[in-house]
Short mmCIF file of C-alpha atoms in Angstrom, two decimals:
data_model
loop_
_atom_site.label_atom_id
_atom_site.label_comp_id
_atom_site.label_asym_id
_atom_site.label_seq_id
_atom_site.Cartn_x
_atom_site.Cartn_y
_atom_site.Cartn_z
CA MET A 1 131.20 79.86 112.26
CA GLU A 2 128.33 80.48 114.62
CA GLN A 3 128.54 84.23 113.92
CA LEU A 4 128.52 83.58 110.16
CA ASN A 5 125.41 81.43 110.54
CA LEU A 6 123.77 84.17 112.60
CA LEU A 7 124.67 86.74 109.95
CA TRP A 8 123.28 84.53 107.19
CA SER A 9 120.06 83.83 109.08
CA ASN A 10 119.42 87.57 109.38
CA THR A 11 119.86 88.30 105.68
CA GLY A 12 116.92 88.90 103.41
CA LEU A 13 118.05 86.12 101.08
CA GLN A 14 117.72 83.50 103.82
CA GLN A 15 114.34 84.82 104.99
CA MET A 16 112.83 85.23 101.53
CA VAL A 17 109.92 83.03 100.49
CA TRP A 18 108.97 82.44 96.86
CA GLY A 19 106.03 84.86 97.05
CA GLN A 20 108.22 87.75 98.09
CA GLY A 21 110.63 87.01 95.26
CA LEU A 22 107.74 87.00 92.79
CA MET A 23 106.38 90.30 94.11
CA LEU A 24 109.83 91.87 93.82
CA ILE A 25 109.69 90.95 90.13
CA VAL A 26 106.15 92.41 89.88
CA GLY A 27 107.38 95.63 91.48
CA MET A 28 110.26 95.83 89.01
CA LEU A 29 107.82 95.17 86.16
CA LEU A 30 105.67 98.14 87.25
CA VAL A 31 108.78 100.31 87.40
CA TYR A 32 109.72 99.09 83.91
CA LEU A 33 106.25 99.93 82.53
CA ALA A 34 106.47 103.38 84.08
CA ILE A 35 109.95 104.24 82.82
CA VAL A 36 110.21 102.42 79.48
CA LYS A 37 106.59 102.22 78.34
CA LYS A 38 105.52 105.41 80.15
CA PHE A 39 102.29 103.79 81.40
CA GLU A 40 100.92 106.21 84.04
CA PRO A 41 104.49 106.84 85.30
CA LEU A 42 103.43 109.35 87.96
CA LEU A 43 101.77 106.56 89.89
CA LEU A 44 103.11 103.26 88.58
CA LEU A 45 106.68 104.30 89.45
CA PRO A 46 106.01 104.96 93.18
CA ILE A 47 103.58 102.01 93.37
CA GLY A 48 106.15 99.68 91.84
CA PHE A 49 108.94 100.93 94.07
CA GLY A 50 106.65 100.70 97.09
CA ALA A 51 105.97 97.07 96.17
CA ILE A 52 109.72 96.39 96.07
CA LEU A 53 110.22 97.98 99.50
CA ALA A 54 107.22 96.14 100.97
CA ASN A 55 108.56 92.73 99.94
CA ILE A 56 112.13 93.02 101.20
CA PRO A 57 112.28 90.18 103.77
CA GLY A 58 112.84 91.26 107.35
CA ALA A 59 112.75 95.00 106.62
CA GLY A 60 109.21 95.52 107.95
CA ILE A 61 108.84 98.75 105.97
CA ALA A 62 105.17 98.12 105.20
CA GLU A 63 104.03 96.97 108.65
CA GLY A 64 104.13 98.05 112.26
CA ASN A 65 106.07 101.32 112.52
CA GLY A 66 107.51 101.04 109.01
CA ILE A 67 107.44 104.26 106.99
CA LEU A 68 105.20 102.87 104.23
CA HIS A 69 102.70 101.63 106.79
CA ILE A 70 102.67 105.10 108.35
CA PHE A 71 102.01 106.62 104.90
CA TYR A 72 99.12 104.19 104.48
CA MET A 73 97.62 104.86 107.90
CA VAL A 74 97.90 108.65 107.61
CA GLY A 75 96.88 109.09 104.00
CA ILE A 76 94.80 106.18 102.74
CA GLU A 77 93.13 104.63 105.77
CA SER A 78 91.99 108.14 106.71
CA GLY A 79 90.92 108.81 103.09
CA ALA A 80 92.99 112.01 102.96
CA PHE A 81 95.28 111.31 99.97
CA PRO A 82 92.56 110.45 97.40
CA LEU A 83 90.54 113.49 98.49
CA ILE A 84 93.51 115.85 98.16
CA ILE A 85 94.23 114.45 94.70
CA PHE A 86 90.58 114.99 93.76
CA MET A 87 91.00 118.63 94.80
CA GLY A 88 94.00 118.88 92.48
CA VAL A 89 92.07 117.24 89.64
CA GLY A 90 89.29 119.78 90.18
CA ALA A 91 91.81 122.61 89.89
CA LEU A 92 93.00 121.15 86.60
CA THR A 93 89.50 120.63 85.17
CA ASP A 94 87.61 122.88 82.77
CA PHE A 95 83.84 122.46 82.96
CA GLY A 96 83.44 124.62 79.85
CA PRO A 97 82.87 121.78 77.31
CA LEU A 98 80.29 120.15 79.59
CA LEU A 99 78.41 123.43 80.17
CA ALA A 100 78.54 124.26 76.46
CA ASN A 101 76.92 120.92 75.58
CA PRO A 102 75.05 119.67 78.69
CA LYS A 103 73.61 116.59 77.00
CA THR A 104 77.09 115.04 77.07
CA LEU A 105 76.42 114.55 80.78
CA LEU A 106 74.32 111.55 79.71
CA LEU A 107 77.36 109.99 78.05
CA GLY A 108 79.34 110.25 81.29
CA ALA A 109 76.42 108.72 83.17
CA ALA A 110 76.07 105.85 80.69
CA ALA A 111 79.75 104.94 81.05
CA GLN A 112 79.12 104.24 84.75
CA PHE A 113 77.01 101.20 83.85
CA GLY A 114 80.27 99.28 83.80
CA ILE A 115 80.59 99.79 87.54
CA PHE A 116 77.23 98.27 88.41
CA ALA A 117 77.41 95.52 85.77
CA THR A 118 80.73 94.36 87.23
CA LEU A 119 79.34 94.50 90.76
CA LEU A 120 76.58 92.10 89.67
CA GLY A 121 79.13 89.97 87.81
CA ALA A 122 81.33 89.64 90.92
CA ILE A 123 78.31 88.64 93.00
CA GLY A 124 77.27 86.11 90.35
CA LEU A 125 80.74 84.52 90.16
CA THR A 126 80.77 84.26 93.95
CA ALA A 127 77.37 82.57 93.90
CA LEU A 128 78.72 80.07 91.36
CA GLY A 129 81.70 79.38 93.61
CA VAL A 130 84.31 80.72 91.17
CA PHE A 131 85.49 83.44 93.58
CA ASP A 132 84.78 84.39 97.15
CA PHE A 133 83.89 88.10 97.11
CA SER A 134 81.65 89.77 99.66
CA LEU A 135 79.15 92.43 98.57
CA THR A 136 81.52 95.19 99.69
CA ASP A 137 84.41 93.54 97.82
CA ALA A 138 82.28 93.40 94.65
CA ALA A 139 81.38 97.09 94.98
CA ALA A 140 85.01 98.12 95.39
CA ILE A 141 86.02 96.03 92.36
CA GLY A 142 83.20 97.51 90.25
CA ILE A 143 84.50 101.05 90.77
CA ILE A 144 87.50 100.11 88.61
CA GLY A 145 85.11 100.47 85.67
CA GLY A 146 85.07 104.21 86.22
CA ALA A 147 88.78 104.36 85.33
CA ASP A 148 89.32 106.79 88.18
CA GLY A 149 92.31 105.87 90.35
CA PRO A 150 91.67 108.15 93.38
CA THR A 151 88.00 107.13 93.52
CA SER A 152 88.92 103.43 93.32
CA ILE A 153 91.42 103.83 96.15
CA TYR A 154 88.97 105.84 98.25
CA VAL A 155 86.18 103.26 97.89
CA ALA A 156 88.53 100.31 98.44
CA SER A 157 89.90 101.90 101.63
CA LYS A 158 86.33 102.21 102.93
CA LEU A 159 84.81 98.93 101.74
CA ALA A 160 87.61 96.43 101.00
CA PRO A 161 90.98 97.51 102.45
CA ASP A 162 92.43 94.01 102.02
CA LEU A 163 91.94 94.30 98.25
CA LEU A 164 93.33 97.82 97.99
CA GLY A 165 96.63 96.87 96.34
CA ALA A 166 95.07 94.77 93.59
CA ILE A 167 92.28 97.29 92.94
CA ALA A 168 94.71 100.22 92.75
CA VAL A 169 97.08 98.41 90.39
CA ALA A 170 94.19 97.27 88.17
CA SER A 171 92.65 100.74 88.08
CA TYR A 172 95.85 102.58 87.18
CA SER A 173 96.97 99.86 84.77
CA TYR A 174 93.74 100.11 82.80
CA MET A 175 93.93 103.90 82.86
CA ALA A 176 97.39 103.58 81.34
CA LEU A 177 96.11 101.12 78.74
CA VAL A 178 93.23 103.34 77.56
CA PRO A 179 94.90 103.91 74.15
CA LEU A 180 95.09 100.12 73.63
CA ILE A 181 91.78 98.96 75.15
CA GLN A 182 89.30 101.54 73.91
CA PRO A 183 89.91 101.91 70.12
CA PRO A 184 88.95 98.31 69.18
CA ILE A 185 85.70 98.61 71.17
CA MET A 186 84.95 101.99 69.57
CA ARG A 187 85.54 100.67 66.03
CA VAL A 188 83.42 97.55 66.55
CA LEU A 189 80.43 99.55 67.83
CA THR A 190 80.49 102.35 65.24
CA THR A 191 80.29 102.56 61.45
CA ALA A 192 82.78 104.48 59.30
CA LYS A 193 80.04 107.05 58.61
CA GLU A 194 79.38 107.57 62.34
CA ARG A 195 83.07 108.03 63.07
CA GLN A 196 83.18 110.81 60.47
CA ILE A 197 80.38 112.88 62.07
CA LYS A 198 81.50 116.47 62.55
CA MET A 199 80.19 118.26 65.62
CA VAL A 200 79.30 121.95 65.70
CA GLN A 201 81.52 124.50 67.40
CA LEU A 202 80.94 124.78 71.14
CA ARG A 203 79.48 128.00 72.48
CA GLU A 204 81.56 130.27 74.70
CA VAL A 205 80.94 129.63 78.41
CA SER A 206 81.11 132.66 80.70
CA GLN A 207 83.23 132.84 83.85
CA LYS A 208 80.06 133.35 85.90
CA GLU A 209 78.70 129.99 84.69
CA LYS A 210 81.98 128.28 85.52
CA ILE A 211 81.94 129.74 89.06
CA ILE A 212 78.31 128.88 89.76
CA PHE A 213 78.45 125.31 88.39
CA PRO A 214 80.77 123.61 90.95
CA ILE A 215 78.84 125.20 93.83
CA MET A 216 75.45 124.11 92.45
CA LEU A 217 76.80 120.64 91.60
CA LEU A 218 78.02 120.09 95.15
CA ILE A 219 74.86 121.37 96.80
CA LEU A 220 72.48 119.37 94.60
CA VAL A 221 74.40 116.09 94.79
CA ALA A 222 75.49 116.31 98.44
CA LEU A 223 71.97 117.05 99.67
CA LEU A 224 70.69 113.92 97.93
CA LEU A 225 73.77 111.76 98.51
CA PRO A 226 75.84 112.97 101.50
CA ASP A 227 78.41 110.16 101.12
CA ALA A 228 79.45 111.64 97.76
CA ALA A 229 80.21 114.99 99.41
CA PRO A 230 83.87 114.29 100.34
CA LEU A 231 84.94 113.43 96.78
CA LEU A 232 82.73 115.93 94.98
CA GLY A 233 83.40 118.58 97.62
CA MET A 234 87.16 118.49 97.11
CA PHE A 235 86.68 118.32 93.33
CA ALA A 236 84.34 121.32 93.34
CA PHE A 237 86.57 123.32 95.70
CA GLY A 238 89.63 122.77 93.53
CA ASN A 239 87.69 123.88 90.46
CA LEU A 240 86.26 126.93 92.22
CA MET A 241 89.76 128.09 93.19
CA LYS A 242 90.76 127.88 89.52
CA GLU A 243 87.69 129.56 88.03
CA SER A 244 87.22 132.31 90.63
CA GLY A 245 90.48 133.95 89.57
CA VAL A 246 91.03 135.46 93.03
CA VAL A 247 93.28 132.79 94.58
CA ASP A 248 95.77 132.11 91.79
CA ARG A 249 98.53 131.20 94.27
CA LEU A 250 96.34 128.59 95.97
CA SER A 251 95.13 127.24 92.65
CA ASP A 252 98.67 127.00 91.30
CA THR A 253 99.86 125.20 94.45
CA THR A 254 96.96 122.75 94.25
CA GLN A 255 97.53 122.04 90.56
CA ASN A 256 101.27 121.50 90.93
CA ALA A 257 103.15 121.22 94.23
CA LEU A 258 100.38 119.78 96.42
CA ILE A 259 99.08 117.16 94.00
CA ASN A 260 102.64 116.10 93.14
CA ILE A 261 103.66 115.68 96.79
CA VAL A 262 100.55 113.69 97.66
CA THR A 263 100.93 111.53 94.53
CA ILE A 264 104.37 110.41 95.76
CA PHE A 265 103.06 109.36 99.17
CA LEU A 266 99.88 107.83 97.71
CA GLY A 267 101.84 105.68 95.28
CA LEU A 268 104.23 104.41 97.95
CA ALA A 269 101.34 103.71 100.33
CA VAL A 270 99.45 101.74 97.67
CA GLY A 271 102.64 99.84 96.87
CA SER A 272 102.87 98.86 100.53
CA LYS A 273 99.68 96.79 100.08
CA LEU A 274 101.31 94.65 97.39
CA MET A 275 102.86 92.33 99.96
CA ALA A 276 103.08 88.73 98.81
CA ASP A 277 100.79 87.25 101.48
CA LYS A 278 97.98 89.66 100.57
CA PHE A 279 98.43 90.06 96.80
CA LEU A 280 99.16 86.48 95.69
CA GLN A 281 95.62 85.19 96.13
CA PRO A 282 93.15 83.73 93.57
CA GLU A 283 90.95 86.77 94.15
CA THR A 284 93.66 89.03 92.69
CA LEU A 285 93.29 87.42 89.25
CA GLY A 286 89.52 87.84 89.58
CA ILE A 287 89.96 91.54 90.34
CA LEU A 288 92.18 92.05 87.29
CA LEU A 289 89.73 90.22 85.01
CA LEU A 290 86.62 91.90 86.41
CA GLY A 291 88.34 95.28 86.23
CA MET A 292 88.99 94.75 82.52
CA VAL A 293 85.34 93.77 82.00
CA ALA A 294 84.15 96.83 83.94
CA PHE A 295 86.31 99.13 81.84
CA GLY A 296 85.16 97.54 78.58
CA ILE A 297 81.48 97.77 79.51
CA GLY A 298 81.87 101.41 80.55
CA THR A 299 83.48 102.28 77.23
CA ALA A 300 80.83 100.42 75.23
CA CYS A 301 77.90 101.94 77.13
CA GLY A 302 79.16 105.47 76.50
CA VAL A 303 79.40 104.81 72.74
CA LEU A 304 75.99 103.11 72.61
CA MET A 305 74.34 105.97 74.53
CA ALA A 306 75.61 108.43 71.93
CA LYS A 307 74.13 106.27 69.15
CA ILE A 308 70.77 106.14 70.98
CA MET A 309 70.78 109.91 71.45
CA ASN A 310 71.38 110.35 67.72
CA ILE A 311 68.21 108.37 66.96
CA PHE A 312 66.16 111.07 68.71
CA SER A 313 68.19 114.01 67.41
CA LYS A 314 67.35 115.39 63.98
CA LYS A 315 70.24 117.87 63.90
CA ASN A 316 73.55 118.45 65.67
CA LYS A 317 74.36 114.74 65.77
CA ILE A 318 76.86 113.46 68.32
CA ASN A 319 79.89 111.58 67.11
CA PRO A 320 79.59 108.27 69.05
CA LEU A 321 83.36 108.19 69.54
CA ILE A 322 83.13 110.84 72.27
CA GLY A 323 80.91 108.49 74.29
CA SER A 324 83.96 106.38 75.11
CA ALA A 325 85.38 109.41 76.95
CA GLY A 326 82.62 108.98 79.53
CA VAL A 327 85.06 106.96 81.64
CA SER A 328 87.01 109.12 84.07
CA ALA A 329 90.51 108.82 82.60
CA VAL A 330 90.98 112.57 82.14
CA PRO A 331 92.16 113.71 79.60
CA MET A 332 93.54 110.48 78.09
CA ALA A 333 90.13 109.08 77.09
CA ALA A 334 89.24 112.36 75.35
CA ARG A 335 92.52 112.23 73.43
CA VAL A 336 91.78 108.67 72.30
CA SER A 337 88.34 109.76 71.04
CA ASN A 338 90.01 112.57 69.11
CA LYS A 339 92.69 110.23 67.68
CA VAL A 340 90.19 107.66 66.40
CA GLY A 341 88.06 110.48 64.97
CA LEU A 342 91.05 111.89 63.07
CA GLU A 343 91.75 108.45 61.61
CA ALA A 344 88.26 108.44 60.10
CA ASN A 345 88.37 112.09 59.02
CA PRO A 346 91.64 114.09 59.19
CA HIS A 347 89.63 117.32 59.57
CA ASN A 348 87.43 116.12 62.44
CA PHE A 349 88.70 117.48 65.76
CA LEU A 350 86.74 115.98 68.66
CA LEU A 351 89.00 116.76 71.63
CA MET A 352 87.00 119.62 73.17
CA HIS A 353 83.71 117.84 72.50
CA ALA A 354 85.05 114.68 74.18
CA MET A 355 86.09 116.66 77.28
CA GLY A 356 82.39 117.13 78.12
CA PRO A 357 81.63 113.43 78.76
CA ASN A 358 85.15 113.00 80.16
CA VAL A 359 84.50 115.52 82.94
CA ALA A 360 80.97 114.11 83.38
CA GLY A 361 82.58 110.72 83.94
CA VAL A 362 84.59 112.09 86.88
CA ILE A 363 81.37 113.41 88.41
CA GLY A 364 79.56 110.14 87.66
CA SER A 365 82.23 107.94 89.26
CA ALA A 366 82.20 110.11 92.40
CA ILE A 367 78.41 109.78 92.61
CA ALA A 368 78.64 106.01 92.05
CA ALA A 369 81.24 105.81 94.83
CA GLY A 370 78.91 107.74 97.14
CA ILE A 371 76.07 105.34 96.40
CA MET A 372 78.27 102.31 97.13
CA ILE A 373 79.57 103.73 100.40
CA GLN A 374 76.13 104.93 101.55
CA PHE A 375 74.42 101.60 101.08
CA LEU A 376 77.23 99.15 101.85
CA SER A 377 79.50 100.66 104.50
#
C-alpha cells in the first residue's frame, strides 16, 4: 500500500494544479487552431505543443536542465533565433515593389503608429491602476502592433522576458487573424469609390538596384540607430544573398532548411514560457487586449495615410486598401488588401502594389524595435 501511495504521489495527476490543467487545454487549443483552422500553423503548432510539454506536472521540461529551457536559453535569451528567422525572411523578400514605388514607404511608416499609441495606452492604464506594466513592459507589448512575430519575440526577450509567452502568442495569433481583423477596418475607413482605384503598372526594377538597396538601408539606419542593426542586418544580409545571384546554395538553405529548423526550436522555446504560474496573470489579458488595439491602430493609420497622400496627389492615386499592408505580416496583409480590392472591382489587382508597404512595414517594425531597445534597455 505504501508503494502504491508513493507511486500515486509521483504521478502528474496527483501533482497537477488547476492552472496547469487550464494551460494544457490552452496548448491543445493552439494545436487545434494550427491543424484545423490553419492559423499560422508553422508556429502555433510548436508553440502549442511546447505549452503542453511545459505544463506537464513534475516533468521539469521547461526549467532547469529541461530541453525546452535549453532551447530558450540558447536561442531566445541570446536573441539568436529571431535574428536567424529575420535573415530567412530577408532571403524570401522582394524589394522590387517598394523600389518601384518609393512613396509606399510612408504607408509602412504610418502603420507603426500603432506601436507607439499602444505603448502610451499601456502606460496610461498603469497610471490609472488598471494594470501594472513597467515602461519596458509597455514597449514590448506595443511592438505587437507591428504584426511581426520575430521582432516581438526579440524585443520581449530584451525588455520584458517574463511577458514573452503572452506577447508571442498575441503577436502570432493576430498575424493569423489578419484576414478577419483587417477587412472591417479597411471598409469602414474607405468609400466604395476609393476601393475601386486602379493603380498604374509598376516599373521594372534592375538587379543592381536590388543589390544596392539592402546595403544602403543597413548603413543609413544602423549609423543613426545602432540598436536596429541586428534585426536589419540579418534581414539585409538574407536579401543580399538572394539578389546577388552568386550564392544560390546559401540563399536556398536560408529560405528553406535553416528557417524551418529554427522555426521548430523557436516555437517550442516560446511554448516553454506558457507555464501556468507565469501566463495565468491579469497582465496576460491586458497584453491580449492591447495587442489587438495596437494591430487595429496600425491597420487604420496605414489606410488613413494613403487617403492623406491622395489629397496632395493629382495623378497616380493610391488605393487606400494597400495602406493596411503597412503592418509586417508578410505576405498575408498584402493578400488581404488584394482580396478586398477584388471585391470592389474584379479587375483591380493590388497584390504587387501592396507588397511595397508590406515590406516597408518589416523595415519600420525593426526600426521601431531598435528605438525601444536603445532608449529603454
